[in-house]
Structures are given as C-alpha cells and as structure tokens.
C-alpha cells in the first residue's frame, strides 16, 4: 500500500514529544513490511540543514483562502524513508520549537502554518496533485494535520482515504471563526457536524469528524477518551464514531534505545550482562553533583513538566522520599510553577536531588541507564514512551494506572509477570505508598533482578504496531 504520513514533527530532527518519535520510527517499520510510506513534514531549519540538496518536485497552487503557494522538496532519510519537505520559509524558517515563539507563546499564525500542512496533504491525496506518486491512505497525526480529512471531505477530486491518529486529545488546535475563511474552508464546514467546536474552529475535531478511521496510541486510552471525564469535550463524538476508533500501542526505536549499544552510556549492559548498570549510576551521580551512593535507590523523571504528568504530586511528597533515604533526578521543562518548584527542591537537598531544566537527549539516555526506578505518575497518558525505555534499560517504572501506562506496566504484586509498580488514585498518598513499595523491593536484590529481567525481555519493537496499522490501512 502507498501511505502518506502527514506530521508536524519527526525525530531526530524536530521533536517535542512522543509524536516526533512515532513519525521517526513507524514509517521504517511499515516499509520493512513492504509498504511504500512517505512522510510530509514542514521544512524546518533542522531538516533543510540536514538535506541541503533536497530538490523541489512540485509547487501546489490555488490552495484557497489566504494559503500561500509552497514548494515541495524531496529527500531520503538515512533509514531509506522518502521525505516530502513542505517549504515555505515565512512559515517554517523559524528557530526552536515548532509551535511556540521565543516568548513561549503559540505563533499567531499557527492556523495558517498547520492549515497549509493539512491542505498540502489533502492536495497530494487528490486529483489536483502533480506528483507521480498517489497515496492510498493519508495518515494524519494530532491537531496539526487534523484539517487534512476535512479538506478531503469538502474539496472535489478526492482520491485517498484518511486515518487520523490522536497522540494527545488535550491539544485541540482551537482558532476563531475567521480562520475558516483564511483556511479556504467552505461555510458548510461550520457547524456541529463540521469543524466547529463550541464556537471555535478545532483542527482536532475536524480530524475526528471527517477521517475515515480514527486511532489512538493505546487500547486503554481509546476506551478512556470515550468517557465524559477523560474525553476533553470530544467524548460524545468519539462514542458516536466508536465503530471506527481503535487503539494501537506505540513501539519504541529499539536501535536508539538499546542499553547494549547506546553511545551515550558510561558503560553498555544487557539483561545477560547487567554489571554495567552500576557504572552508569555512579557516572550519573558524578555528572549531576549528587553524593556517590550506590546504597541509595535513585529515582528519576524525564518529562514535560506539566499537570498532565502528575509531577505536582511528586513535588508535594518529594521531601518525604528523599528522607527515606533516596535520591531523585529530574530532567524536564514546561510550566514555570513546576520548573521553580523542582529547582527549589534541588537547592534544598543538594546531595540527594538534582534537577535539570531543559531538553537534553543524551542526559535522558544516561538517566534511563543510571536510575533504579523511573517515575511516571501521569494523570492521563495516551501511550507514554519513557516507561518502555525504562523497562528496556532495567529501570522498573512506577506508573499511574492510566492509558498506555496501564497497558505496558504490570505491578510487581503479580510475581510471574510483574515488571514495575502501578498505583491508581491520583493522590500524593497513593504515589508515596507506591514509591515506598518500590524502594522496599529494590532493597531485595533477588526480587529486583527478576523484575528487571522481565522488563528487559518485553518486546517493545515497532513490528507489532506496524502490522496493526497495515491491517487498518487495508480495511480502508
Ligand atoms: P509526551 O509525548 O506526552 O511528552 P512521551 O512519553 O510519549 O510523552 O514522549 C516523551 C518523549 O520526549 C520521550 O522520548 C522522552 O524521553 C522525551 N523527553 C521529554 N522531556 C525531555 C527532556 N527534557 N529531555 C530529553 N528528552 C525528553
């Protein structure tokens, strides 16, 4: 099958979260299964720098509304995946984060930037396309490409089917009514059965409403988002479309995230030869200025610092954990309250707690390898990748039972299958209890080894997910 991925991020070039990882890995897994997958992504500076020779192969014209005429450039990723770079410098030649300006606020023209991305995806899937390649299915991801199924629906000459994958229902791409005209959508698109959502235009709603099929990144999250509590206003629509909604668990990039070959580590190790893990812990403690204490459990977080991730719960009870005694390492960035809160915590407990504000890929790898227990107390978590990295790195994850966390982590109370620690209520007490259970287990080396071994043996590769996606494309 011929599949066009339409995405606003792609690892390793542009990534703010799990979506970037998925777009960087799933196409190659599908291609390995014999499918012809190409990726449409904005030509951000990082991509143009990596592919300076990318030649222009088309210029989509007459896209409607205020949308400009961009160029499409062709490149090939190192894994062999063809890339279509959407080149319009006034929109995409901006440094840093793809969505936010230097002040940390959304770019004011995000509707046009990602409207253009969606519109060009639909153009490629329509009769208007001048490319010599025609996709059977356009696979859209999150709000940034949610308008593509709407354009396919409202404009003439449609040739491709669409699949819309929700990586996070919280990001809804809301813009005011005037954007309908600017984006070249017809008046008929405004309304409950179109792209309108409580008086706004929602890119997310547009995708949920108009895609031929909808998926999300874990079976549990697919169920949860159909409830009024967790549906973020979309539950009614999702229940209505439940026949076309499925949940497919993400894989991870097992080449990048492999403790046996990871170049970021102090020493590599594996399930059969786990000795190197201790050297990584010592190196991490030294790098972050923590006391060199092999005898203390080292707990870790690598995350966006937001309410979603439940890290306010951790901040509340962190002083108690540190007294247990234990050490805590945090790497992340996000809301100012959590950034300040964790920074202040580290100042107060210098030998026990280290906090790094920022995005640091190398340090993320060194933390996965050097920590003993990985914390993800998320309020909701569509899939989550870090718990899968942790399992693979022999760092049992401690998670809240939600979304993809519930689908990947089995509590140690199950002595045959347990690979981590799971708690349910989103409260500091429940989190503290789970942490205490995990620390007690860590002090029992025999039990801990078998927990680590089971986690390291879990197959988190993309092959299984790719087979599910291929079946979904075929059903369209
Ligand atoms: P989300 O997409 O909600 O942020 P995921 O767990 O699905 O959460 O994916 C997060 C990805 O981003 C992981 O690959 C994680 O390692 C990475 N990540 C998050 N914050 C940081 C950070 N501060 N530094 C390095 N990597 C980070």
Coordinates of C-alpha atoms and ligand atoms in Angstrom, one line a residue:
X1 CA 0.0 0.0 0.0
X2 CA 1.0 3.6 -0.6
X3 CA 0.8 5.7 2.6
X4 CA 1.4 9.3 3.1
X5 CA 2.4 10.3 6.7
X6 CA 1.4 13.9 7.4
X7 CA 3.2 15.1 10.6
X8 CA 4.4 18.3 12.2
X9 CA 7.4 16.6 13.9
X10 CA 9.9 13.9 13.0
X11 CA 12.7 12.6 15.2
X12 CA 15.6 13.0 15.3
X13 CA 15.3 16.4 13.6
X14 CA 12.3 18.1 15.2
X15 CA 10.7 16.6 18.3
X16 CA 8.7 18.0 21.2
X17 CA 7.3 14.6 22.4
X18 CA 6.1 11.2 21.5
X19 CA 4.6 12.3 18.2
X20 CA 8.1 13.0 16.9
X21 CA 9.4 9.6 18.0
X22 CA 6.5 7.8 16.3
X23 CA 6.9 9.7 13.0
X24 CA 10.6 8.9 13.1
X25 CA 10.2 5.2 13.6
X26 CA 6.8 3.8 12.3
X27 CA 7.4 4.6 8.6
X28 CA 10.5 2.5 8.5
X29 CA 8.8 -0.4 10.3
X30 CA 6.0 -0.2 7.7
X31 CA 8.4 -0.1 4.9
X32 CA 10.1 -3.2 6.3
X33 CA 6.7 -4.8 5.9
X34 CA 6.7 -4.0 2.1
X35 CA 4.6 -0.8 2.2
X36 CA 5.6 2.4 0.3
X37 CA 5.5 5.1 3.0
X38 CA 6.5 8.7 2.5
X39 CA 6.5 11.5 5.1
X40 CA 5.2 15.0 4.6
X41 CA 6.7 17.4 7.1
X42 CA 7.4 21.2 7.2
X43 CA 10.9 22.1 6.0
X44 CA 12.1 23.4 9.4
X45 CA 15.7 24.7 9.5
X46 CA 16.9 21.5 11.1
X47 CA 15.6 19.5 8.1
X48 CA 16.9 21.9 5.4
X49 CA 20.3 21.9 7.1
X50 CA 20.4 18.0 7.1
X51 CA 19.2 17.8 3.5
X52 CA 20.7 20.8 1.7
X53 CA 20.4 19.0 -1.7
X54 CA 16.6 18.4 -1.4
X55 CA 15.3 19.3 -4.9
X56 CA 11.9 20.9 -5.4
X57 CA 9.5 18.5 -7.1
X58 CA 6.2 20.4 -7.0
X59 CA 4.5 23.7 -6.2
X60 CA 0.9 23.2 -5.1
X61 CA -1.1 26.2 -6.4
X62 CA -4.6 27.6 -5.6
X63 CA -4.9 26.1 -2.2
X64 CA -7.7 28.5 -1.2
X65 CA -8.3 31.2 1.5
X66 CA -5.1 33.0 2.4
X67 CA -2.9 30.0 2.0
X68 CA 0.3 30.7 0.0
X69 CA 2.0 28.6 -2.7
X70 CA 4.7 26.5 -1.0
X71 CA 7.4 24.2 -2.6
X72 CA 7.6 20.5 -2.0
X73 CA 11.2 19.2 -1.7
X74 CA 12.2 15.6 -1.9
X75 CA 14.8 14.0 0.4
X76 CA 15.6 10.5 1.7
X77 CA 16.0 9.8 5.5
X78 CA 19.0 7.7 6.5
X79 CA 16.7 4.7 7.1
X80 CA 15.5 5.0 3.5
X81 CA 12.2 6.7 4.1
X82 CA 11.4 9.3 1.4
X83 CA 10.6 12.7 2.9
X84 CA 8.5 15.4 1.3
X85 CA 9.6 18.7 2.8
X86 CA 6.9 21.4 2.8
X87 CA 9.0 24.5 2.1
X88 CA 7.5 27.9 2.8
X89 CA 10.2 30.0 4.6
X90 CA 7.9 32.7 6.0
X91 CA 6.0 30.0 7.9
X92 CA 8.7 27.4 8.8
X93 CA 12.1 29.0 8.7
X94 CA 11.9 29.8 12.4
X95 CA 14.3 28.5 15.0
X96 CA 13.5 26.4 18.1
X97 CA 10.2 24.8 19.0
X98 CA 7.8 24.2 16.0
X99 CA 4.8 25.7 17.8
X100 CA 6.0 28.4 20.1
X101 CA 7.6 31.7 19.6
X102 CA 10.6 32.9 21.7
X103 CA 8.3 34.1 24.5
X104 CA 6.9 30.6 24.9
X105 CA 3.5 31.6 23.3
X106 CA 1.9 29.9 20.3
X107 CA 2.9 31.5 17.0
X108 CA -0.1 33.7 16.0
X109 CA -0.3 32.2 12.5
X110 CA -0.3 28.5 13.6
X111 CA -3.7 28.0 11.9
X112 CA -2.1 29.0 8.6
X113 CA 1.1 27.1 9.2
X114 CA -0.6 23.8 10.0
X115 CA -3.5 24.6 7.8
X116 CA -1.1 24.7 4.9
X117 CA 0.5 21.4 6.1
X118 CA -3.0 19.8 6.2
X119 CA -4.1 21.4 2.9
X120 CA -1.0 20.1 1.1
X121 CA -1.5 16.6 2.5
X122 CA -5.1 16.7 1.0
X123 CA -3.7 18.1 -2.3
X124 CA -1.3 15.1 -2.5
X125 CA -4.3 12.8 -2.0
X126 CA -6.4 14.5 -4.6
X127 CA -6.7 14.8 -8.4
X128 CA -5.0 18.2 -8.3
X129 CA -1.7 16.6 -7.3
X130 CA 1.1 16.9 -9.9
X131 CA 3.3 14.3 -8.1
X132 CA 3.9 11.0 -9.9
X133 CA 3.0 9.2 -6.7
X134 CA -0.5 8.8 -5.3
X135 CA -1.2 7.6 -1.8
X136 CA -4.0 5.1 -1.0
X137 CA -4.2 6.4 2.6
X138 CA -3.2 9.7 4.3
X139 CA -2.2 9.0 7.8
X140 CA -2.6 12.2 9.9
X141 CA -1.3 12.8 13.3
X142 CA -2.8 15.1 16.0
X143 CA -4.4 18.5 15.5
X144 CA -1.7 19.9 13.3
X145 CA -2.8 17.7 10.4
X146 CA -6.5 17.3 11.6
X147 CA -7.7 19.5 8.8
X148 CA -6.5 17.2 6.1
X149 CA -9.5 14.8 6.4
X150 CA -11.8 17.9 6.4
X151 CA -10.2 19.2 3.2
X152 CA -10.5 15.8 1.6
X153 CA -14.2 15.8 2.5
X154 CA -15.1 19.3 1.3
X155 CA -12.9 19.7 -1.8
X156 CA -13.5 17.9 -5.1
X157 CA -11.3 15.3 -6.6
X158 CA -10.5 13.2 -3.5
X159 CA -8.6 10.0 -4.2
X160 CA -7.1 8.9 -0.8
X161 CA -8.7 7.6 2.3
X162 CA -7.7 9.0 5.7
X163 CA -6.7 7.7 9.1
X164 CA -6.4 10.2 12.0
X165 CA -4.2 9.2 14.9
X166 CA -4.7 11.0 18.2
X167 CA -1.5 11.2 20.2
X168 CA -2.9 13.5 22.8
X169 CA -6.5 14.7 23.0
X170 CA -5.6 17.7 25.1
X171 CA -4.1 19.6 22.2
X172 CA -7.2 20.6 20.2
X173 CA -5.9 23.3 17.7
X174 CA -8.6 25.9 18.5
X175 CA -8.9 29.1 16.4
X176 CA -11.5 31.7 15.9
X177 CA -14.3 31.6 13.3
X178 CA -12.5 34.0 10.9
X179 CA -9.9 31.3 10.3
X180 CA -12.5 29.3 8.4
X181 CA -12.2 31.8 5.5
X182 CA -8.5 32.2 5.9
X183 CA -8.0 28.4 5.5
X184 CA -10.2 28.2 2.5
X185 CA -12.9 26.0 4.0
X186 CA -16.5 26.4 2.8
X187 CA -19.2 27.9 5.1
X188 CA -20.8 24.4 5.1
X189 CA -17.9 23.2 7.2
X190 CA -19.0 25.4 10.1
X191 CA -21.4 23.6 12.5
X192 CA -21.7 20.7 14.8
X193 CA -21.2 18.1 12.1
X194 CA -18.2 20.0 10.7
X195 CA -15.1 21.6 12.1
X196 CA -16.8 23.9 14.7
X197 CA -16.3 23.1 18.4
X198 CA -18.2 25.4 20.9
X199 CA -17.8 28.5 18.7
X200 CA -14.2 27.8 17.7
X201 CA -12.7 26.1 14.7
X202 CA -10.9 22.9 16.1
X203 CA -8.4 21.1 13.9
X204 CA -8.7 18.1 16.3
X205 CA -12.4 17.9 16.0
X206 CA -12.1 18.3 12.2
X207 CA -9.9 15.1 12.1
X208 CA -12.2 13.2 14.5
X209 CA -15.2 14.2 12.5
X210 CA -14.0 13.6 8.9
X211 CA -11.3 10.9 9.0
X212 CA -12.4 7.6 7.5
X213 CA -10.9 5.9 10.6
X214 CA -9.5 7.1 13.9
X215 CA -6.9 5.5 16.1
X216 CA -5.1 6.4 19.3
X217 CA -1.9 5.2 20.8
X218 CA -3.1 2.6 23.3
X219 CA -6.2 0.4 23.8
X220 CA -6.8 1.8 27.3
X221 CA -6.7 5.5 26.1
X222 CA -9.1 4.6 23.2
X223 CA -11.6 3.5 25.9
X224 CA -10.9 6.4 28.3
X225 CA -11.4 9.1 25.8
X226 CA -15.0 7.9 25.2
X227 CA -15.9 8.8 28.8
X228 CA -17.1 12.3 29.7
X229 CA -14.4 12.5 32.4
X230 CA -11.5 12.0 30.0
X231 CA -12.9 12.9 26.7
X232 CA -12.0 16.6 26.8
X233 CA -15.3 17.6 25.3
X234 CA -14.9 15.1 22.4
X235 CA -16.4 12.1 24.2
X236 CA -19.8 12.3 22.5
X237 CA -18.3 12.4 19.1
X238 CA -15.9 9.6 19.9
X239 CA -18.7 7.4 21.2
X240 CA -20.6 8.2 18.0
X241 CA -17.6 7.1 16.0
X242 CA -16.6 4.2 18.3
X243 CA -17.0 1.7 15.4
X244 CA -14.1 3.4 13.6
X245 CA -12.0 4.0 16.7
X246 CA -9.1 1.7 17.7
X247 CA -6.1 1.7 20.0
X248 CA -2.7 0.6 18.8
X249 CA 0.1 0.7 21.3
X250 CA 3.3 2.5 20.2
X251 CA 6.6 0.8 19.9
X252 CA 9.9 2.4 20.6
X253 CA 13.0 2.8 18.5
X254 CA 14.9 -0.2 19.7
X255 CA 18.1 0.8 17.9
X256 CA 18.3 4.3 19.6
X257 CA 17.1 2.9 22.9
X258 CA 19.3 -0.1 23.4
X259 CA 21.5 -0.3 26.6
X260 CA 23.8 -2.8 24.8
X261 CA 24.8 -0.3 22.2
X262 CA 23.8 3.2 23.5
X263 CA 26.7 5.6 22.8
X264 CA 25.5 8.0 25.5
X265 CA 26.1 5.5 28.3
X266 CA 29.1 5.3 30.6
X267 CA 29.1 1.5 30.1
X268 CA 26.8 -0.6 28.0
X269 CA 25.0 -3.5 29.5
X270 CA 22.3 -6.1 28.8
X271 CA 19.9 -8.5 30.6
X272 CA 22.6 -11.2 30.4
X273 CA 25.4 -8.9 31.4
X274 CA 23.8 -6.3 33.7
X275 CA 27.1 -5.3 35.5
X276 CA 27.5 -2.1 33.6
X277 CA 24.4 -0.5 35.0
X278 CA 26.1 0.3 38.3
X279 CA 28.8 2.3 36.5
X280 CA 26.0 4.3 34.8
X281 CA 24.5 5.1 38.2
X282 CA 27.9 6.3 39.5
X283 CA 28.5 8.3 36.4
X284 CA 25.1 10.0 36.6
X285 CA 25.6 10.8 40.3
X286 CA 29.0 12.4 39.5
X287 CA 27.7 14.3 36.4
X288 CA 24.8 15.8 38.4
X289 CA 26.8 16.5 41.6
X290 CA 24.9 14.0 43.7
X291 CA 26.6 12.1 46.6
X292 CA 28.2 8.9 45.2
X293 CA 25.9 6.5 47.0
X294 CA 25.4 3.0 45.4
X295 CA 23.5 2.1 48.5
X296 CA 20.6 4.6 47.9
X297 CA 17.8 4.0 45.4
X298 CA 18.0 6.6 42.7
X299 CA 14.5 7.6 41.4
X300 CA 14.2 9.5 38.1
X301 CA 11.9 11.6 35.9
X302 CA 12.4 12.6 32.3
X303 CA 9.3 14.5 31.2
X304 CA 7.5 17.6 30.1
X305 CA 6.8 19.4 33.5
X306 CA 3.0 19.7 33.2
X307 CA -0.1 19.0 35.2
X308 CA -0.8 16.0 32.8
X309 CA 2.3 14.2 34.0
X310 CA 1.2 14.4 37.7
X311 CA 4.5 15.8 38.7
X312 CA 2.9 18.2 41.1
X313 CA 2.0 15.1 43.2
X314 CA 5.7 14.1 43.1
X315 CA 6.8 17.6 44.1
X316 CA 4.5 17.5 47.1
X317 CA 5.9 14.4 48.6
X318 CA 9.5 14.5 47.3
X319 CA 10.9 15.7 50.6
X320 CA 9.5 12.6 52.3
X321 CA 11.0 10.3 49.6
X322 CA 14.4 12.0 49.9
X323 CA 14.3 11.3 53.7
X324 CA 13.6 7.6 53.1
X325 CA 16.5 7.9 52.2
X326 CA 16.7 8.1 48.4
X327 CA 18.0 10.2 45.6
X328 CA 15.9 11.9 42.9
X329 CA 16.9 13.1 39.4
X330 CA 14.6 15.2 37.3
X331 CA 15.1 16.3 33.7
X332 CA 12.3 18.3 32.0
X333 CA 10.9 21.6 31.1
X334 CA 7.4 23.1 31.0
X335 CA 5.3 25.2 33.3
X336 CA 7.1 27.8 35.4
X337 CA 5.5 26.6 38.7
X338 CA 6.9 23.1 38.4
X339 CA 10.2 24.3 37.0
X340 CA 10.6 26.6 40.0
X341 CA 9.3 24.0 42.4
X342 CA 11.7 21.3 41.4
X343 CA 14.7 23.8 41.1
X344 CA 14.0 24.9 44.7
X345 CA 13.8 21.3 45.9
X346 CA 17.2 20.6 44.4
X347 CA 18.7 23.7 46.1
X348 CA 17.4 22.5 49.4
X349 CA 18.6 18.9 49.0
X350 CA 21.9 19.2 47.1
X351 CA 23.3 15.8 47.8
X352 CA 20.1 13.9 47.2
X353 CA 18.3 15.7 44.4
X354 CA 19.4 17.1 41.0
X355 CA 17.1 19.0 38.7
X356 CA 18.0 19.9 35.1
X357 CA 15.6 22.3 33.3
X358 CA 15.8 21.9 29.5
X359 CA 15.6 19.3 26.8
X360 CA 18.7 17.0 26.7
X361 CA 18.6 13.8 24.7
X362 CA 22.0 12.5 25.9
X363 CA 21.1 13.1 29.6
X364 CA 17.8 11.4 29.0
X365 CA 19.6 8.2 27.9
X366 CA 22.1 8.4 30.8
X367 CA 19.2 8.8 33.3
X368 CA 17.4 5.8 31.9
X369 CA 20.6 3.8 32.4
X370 CA 21.7 5.2 35.7
X371 CA 18.5 5.3 37.7
X372 CA 17.0 2.5 39.7
X373 CA 13.3 3.4 39.5
X374 CA 11.6 5.5 36.8
X375 CA 8.6 7.7 37.9
X376 CA 5.5 8.5 35.7
X377 CA 2.6 9.4 37.9
X378 CA 0.6 10.8 34.9
X379 CA -3.0 12.0 35.3
X380 CA -3.5 10.7 31.8
X381 CA -1.1 9.2 29.3
X382 CA -2.1 8.3 25.8
X383 CA 0.8 5.9 25.4
X384 CA 4.0 7.1 27.0
X385 CA 7.4 6.1 25.8
X386 CA 9.6 6.5 28.8
X387 CA 8.1 3.6 30.7
X388 CA 9.1 1.4 27.7
X389 CA 12.6 2.8 27.6
X390 CA 12.8 2.2 31.3
X391 CA 11.7 -1.4 31.0
X392 CA 14.4 -2.0 28.4
X393 CA 17.1 -0.3 30.5
X394 CA 16.4 -2.4 33.6
X395 CA 14.9 0.6 35.4
X396 CA 11.5 -0.6 36.6
X397 CA 8.9 2.1 36.0
X398 CA 6.4 3.3 38.7
X399 CA 3.3 4.5 37.0
X400 CA -0.3 5.5 37.5
X401 CA -2.8 3.1 36.0
X402 CA -3.9 5.1 33.0
X403 CA -3.8 4.9 29.2
X404 CA -0.7 3.3 27.7
X405 CA 1.0 3.1 31.2
X406 CA -1.8 0.6 32.2
X407 CA -1.2 -1.3 29.0
X408 CA 2.5 -1.8 29.4
X409 CA 3.4 -1.9 33.1
X410 CA 2.3 -4.8 35.3
X411 CA 2.6 -4.4 39.1
X412 CA 5.2 -6.4 41.0
X413 CA 2.4 -7.9 43.1
X414 CA 2.0 -10.3 40.1
X415 CA 5.1 -12.3 40.9
X416 CA 5.1 -14.1 37.5
X417 CA 4.5 -11.2 35.1
X418 CA 5.2 -8.0 37.2
X419 CA 7.7 -5.6 35.6
X420 CA 7.1 -2.4 37.6
X421 CA 4.8 -0.7 40.1
X422 CA 1.3 0.6 39.5
X423 CA -1.0 2.8 41.6
X424 CA -4.5 4.1 40.9
X425 CA -5.7 7.2 42.6
X426 CA -4.0 10.5 41.5
X427 CA -3.1 11.4 45.1
X428 CA 0.2 12.1 46.9
X429 CA -0.7 9.3 49.4
X430 CA -1.1 6.7 46.7
X431 CA 2.0 7.8 45.0
X432 CA 4.0 7.8 48.2
X433 CA 2.8 4.3 49.1
X434 CA 3.8 3.0 45.7
X435 CA 7.3 4.6 46.0
X436 CA 7.7 3.0 49.4
X437 CA 6.8 -0.4 47.9
X438 CA 9.2 0.1 45.1
X439 CA 12.1 1.1 47.4
X440 CA 11.4 -1.9 49.6
X441 CA 11.6 -4.2 46.6
X442 CA 14.8 -2.5 45.5
X443 CA 16.4 -3.4 48.8
X444 CA 15.7 -7.1 48.0
X445 CA 18.3 -7.8 45.2
X446 CA 17.0 -11.2 44.1
X447 CA 13.5 -9.9 43.7
X448 CA 14.7 -6.8 42.0
X449 CA 16.8 -8.8 39.4
X450 CA 13.8 -10.8 38.3
X451 CA 11.7 -7.7 38.0
X452 CA 14.4 -6.1 35.8
X453 CA 14.8 -9.2 33.7
X454 CA 11.1 -9.4 32.9
X455 CA 11.0 -5.7 31.9
X456 CA 14.1 -6.1 29.7
X457 CA 12.6 -9.1 27.9
X458 CA 9.5 -7.2 26.9
X459 CA 9.2 -6.8 23.1
X460 CA 8.6 -3.1 22.5
X461 CA 9.6 -3.0 18.9
X462 CA 7.5 -1.3 16.2
X463 CA 6.9 -4.5 14.2
X464 CA 3.7 -5.5 16.1
X465 CA 2.3 -2.0 15.8
X466 CA 3.2 -1.8 12.1
X467 CA 1.2 -4.9 11.4
X468 CA -1.8 -3.4 13.2
X469 CA -1.5 -0.2 11.2
X470 CA -1.2 -2.1 7.9
X471 CA -4.3 -4.0 8.7
X472 CA -6.1 -0.8 9.5
X473 CA -4.9 0.8 6.2
X474 CA -6.1 -2.3 4.3
X475 CA -9.5 -2.1 5.9
X476 CA -9.9 1.4 4.4
Ligands
LIG1 P1 4.8 13.2 25.7 O1 4.7 12.9 24.2 O2 3.4 13.4 26.3 O3 5.7 14.3 26.0 P2 6.0 10.5 25.8 O4 6.5 9.7 27.0 O5 5.1 9.9 24.8 O6 5.4 11.9 26.4 O7 7.3 11.0 25.0 C1 8.2 11.9 25.5 C2 9.5 11.8 24.7 O8 10.2 13.0 24.9 C3 10.4 10.7 25.2 O9 11.2 10.3 24.2 C4 11.2 11.4 26.3 O10 12.4 10.8 26.6 C5 11.4 12.8 25.7 N1 11.6 13.9 26.6 C6 10.7 14.5 27.3 N2 11.2 15.5 28.0 C7 12.5 15.5 27.8 C8 13.7 16.3 28.2 N3 13.6 17.3 29.0 N4 14.9 16.0 27.7 C9 15.0 14.9 26.8 N5 14.0 14.2 26.4 C10 12.8 14.4 26.8

